[in-house]
Amino acid sequence: MKARLDRAAIMSLIAPPTPMTRDAVPPAAGQTRNRIVQVGLDLPLANAFDFLLPAHLHAEVGSLVVVPFGARRLVGMVIAVIDASDVEPSKLRSIESVKINLPPLSAEILAVFQFCANYYHAALGQIALNALPPVLRGVKDLPDADPVPLLVSISAAGRLALAEARARGATQRAILQWLDTAPQTAVAVRQRHPTAMATLRRLRDQGWIEMLAAAGPVATPGDVANAAQFPAQVVQSLAPTLNVEQRAAVAAIGEAVGNAHSAPRGRYQAFVIDGITGSGKTEVYLAAIALALAAGRQALVLVPEINLTPAFLRHVRARFPAHQVAAAHSGMANLARYSAWRRAHDGRADIVVGTRLAVFTPMPRLGLIVVDEEHDASFKQQDGIRYSARDVAVFRASIAKCPVLLGSATPSIETLDNAARGRFTRLVLNDRAVACAELPVVGFINLDAEKAADGLTPSLLRAIDETVKRGEQAMVFINRRGYAPALVCTSCGWMPECHRCSARMVFHRAAKRLKCHHCGSEARAPSACGECGATDLHAAGQGSERIEDALIAAFPDRRIARVDRDSTRKRGSAEKIFAAAEKGEIDILVGTQMLTKGHDFPNLTLVGVVNADGAVFSADFRAAERMAQQLMQVAGRAGRAQLPGRVLIQTRFVDHPVYQAVATHDYAAFVSAALTERESMRLPPYSYLALLRGESRDGAKLDAFMVTAQSLAQSVDTNSAVRVWEPVLAILERKAGYVRKQLMVQADTRRALQQFLGVWMAQLRAADARAVRWLLDVDPIDI
Ligand code: ADP
Ligand code: ZN
Ligand code: ZN
């Protein structure tokens, strides 16, 4: 089964790119009025810059243009076409060129950019340009990539015509004969026969060939060798019969998705898919996607990490072999990313799967958004414009008039609060989907009673031993990479610190290096103390590398694999380890939070948790929530199939509410306790926060800036609906040589906060604020 593109789509694919005819129209005789366009640029300075639009160029709102800026040339997006500019005519410069091969961005996606610009108080151009794939941000011409692997095959009628020698013309015959041996991509045909485009069109009109969108991975033009393999990749997998809870969820979502005949097509509604680990949320997403596709619409799926995209892509490719699928994440090569984006923008890709940046993919037929693991912190961009892809997704659904699904076994407190207030519809999946699969039994190993060697207690080692002896798999989770978080001189207590950050250097033993996990600085691991010269340096504490070493020492004959950012640096290596684990080729997995998300290992029955206590002492009011989510997710890896699972947590604080919630699988109880606490302290979701983050190499300049910012904030008249706090040092006081401070503002309502921020930001930009680097973080998640 493969998709049949409609005629217009095929024509547009095989036709060579032609400039828009309007561009070729010469200026009308006697036309005197100059057209002026306002262009958004990736600059914080202003929302829009005015340029003259030369008469021979055509641009409209949403067009991408190249403009001169100082001595540079920059790419910008047309925000408005206007009649008159405030800028003196002699000072106006002209647009250089318009990216004519690119249809303008849609009103829908522009509205999303505008929302982000307003809500996060950034310039529209900054938002828009940062949301585009890198290829589009360059001033070079667009690559002439044929982004869709179109598969051309001979039809039964074509074979007959060939047999009866009815095909006229040598090219027609040659192409038919070639296709008779194997289907080929359109690109391959074009490479072999330069005039093939016209011929293909004729052959298709006669019904002698079929041109289908191949549902394989995106092939680049050079990727001809793979052409014949596409049919083999089209594997139909059967969907399981949904259980009662899943069916109820899909039915509710289906109402909002609508169908091809309903008018309006669909409607906005936000659903929380609150389903325990292994409850079959993925099946609900897939069924909802099927409904959207059946209604002729596109679906957008956001996952929290790049390494979760391959698994989801596999799911949708297997389930929807007839549909075009595109990936969107920063790990893709530039051209592949652009061509996937382009297929979505042109409406050819039916399903887009990606990380947070995918929320900005233009999709003209958008009919469903899925945010998997919606609680995950990685949906919040942590540098540059600090948007929350989850929140943007909800807004985008409201503009596109389609449902959005926020799925998680541990929904964020904000999301559950939105459900409680009736803004979101909560759909609950209470049981594990696989028959007999039970939630794991959670036990504790008290570190006050039992000593750990290299991070592992004898009890945990014994449990691992029993598990692998039964032929099952074990996993050890530690939320820290490297060998040890510090080196310590046993004589004088000296610990190497990063010279650019207020942080200790992490010891990476295999690489024999010290690394700063904040700024990336590295140095050779010293053999002697930098203070007293003693050679007795001791590795203090544990990281994933050390736990791996300890496991190898304890189980020399077992197959052990480590998963963290260091061990999976190479593209595809995480994917390889996960595939091996799924096939049962690994006995013990050890790793960081990369292990906790999404993956389904049916044979995994034991999860050990090492070194989780750190979060108990954190100053961040969200630390407990994050810890609860992480532990419930990691515990959820155990016992997902027929075999019962077990979780063992090594801790000094058995009675801590987070651990008790994990032990009783009662996330709801944890949330309601957390909500009570936050209400009494007027913390989110009972108030709304924004953080001004400033940094400078010069501490005095930074202080002056923060004081200015504070006094400007205090002068804004807010009817005391907004509270301005004192500037304080960030938790990481110094990073990469910059001193860091932050100033918190807090409001009772979102509206009050937004009104305040609008006034405050305008004043701050007007004040000479370029002495320091600063940014505004609306709805910060780390404080
Ligand atoms: P979640 O995403 O909620 O953690 P998954 O969607 O990964 O859970 O489902 C867990 C397991 O249950 C998977 O192996 C999946 O194939 C299986 N599953 C899901 N729904 C059903 C169903 N209705 N019947 C049988 N198995 C199911
Ligand atoms: Zn020393
Ligand atoms: Zn550093």
PDB file of C-alpha atoms and ligand atoms in Angstrom, residues 489-494 529-534 537, ligand 2:
ATOM      1  CA  CYS A 489      43.617  15.303  47.484  1.00  0.00           C
ATOM      2  CA  THR A 490      43.698  12.974  50.478  1.00  0.00           C
ATOM      3  CA  SER A 491      46.415  15.081  52.160  1.00  0.00           C
ATOM      4  CA  CYS A 492      45.002  18.603  51.953  1.00  0.00           C
ATOM      5  CA  GLY A 493      41.478  18.281  50.591  1.00  0.00           C
ATOM      6  CA  TRP A 494      42.130  20.212  47.345  1.00  0.00           C
ATOM      7  CA  CYS A 529      47.663  17.730  43.936  1.00  0.00           C
ATOM      8  CA  GLY A 530      47.678  21.251  42.516  1.00  0.00           C
ATOM      9  CA  GLU A 531      47.979  22.644  46.040  1.00  0.00           C
ATOM     10  CA  CYS A 532      50.395  20.479  48.032  1.00  0.00           C
ATOM     11  CA  GLY A 533      51.868  18.211  45.371  1.00  0.00           C
ATOM     12  CA  ALA A 534      50.807  14.965  47.065  1.00  0.00           C
ATOM     13  CA  LEU A 537      44.267  11.811  44.595  1.00  0.00           C
TER      14      LEU A 537
HETATM   15 ZN    ZN B   2      46.891  18.367  48.397  1.00  0.00          ZN
END
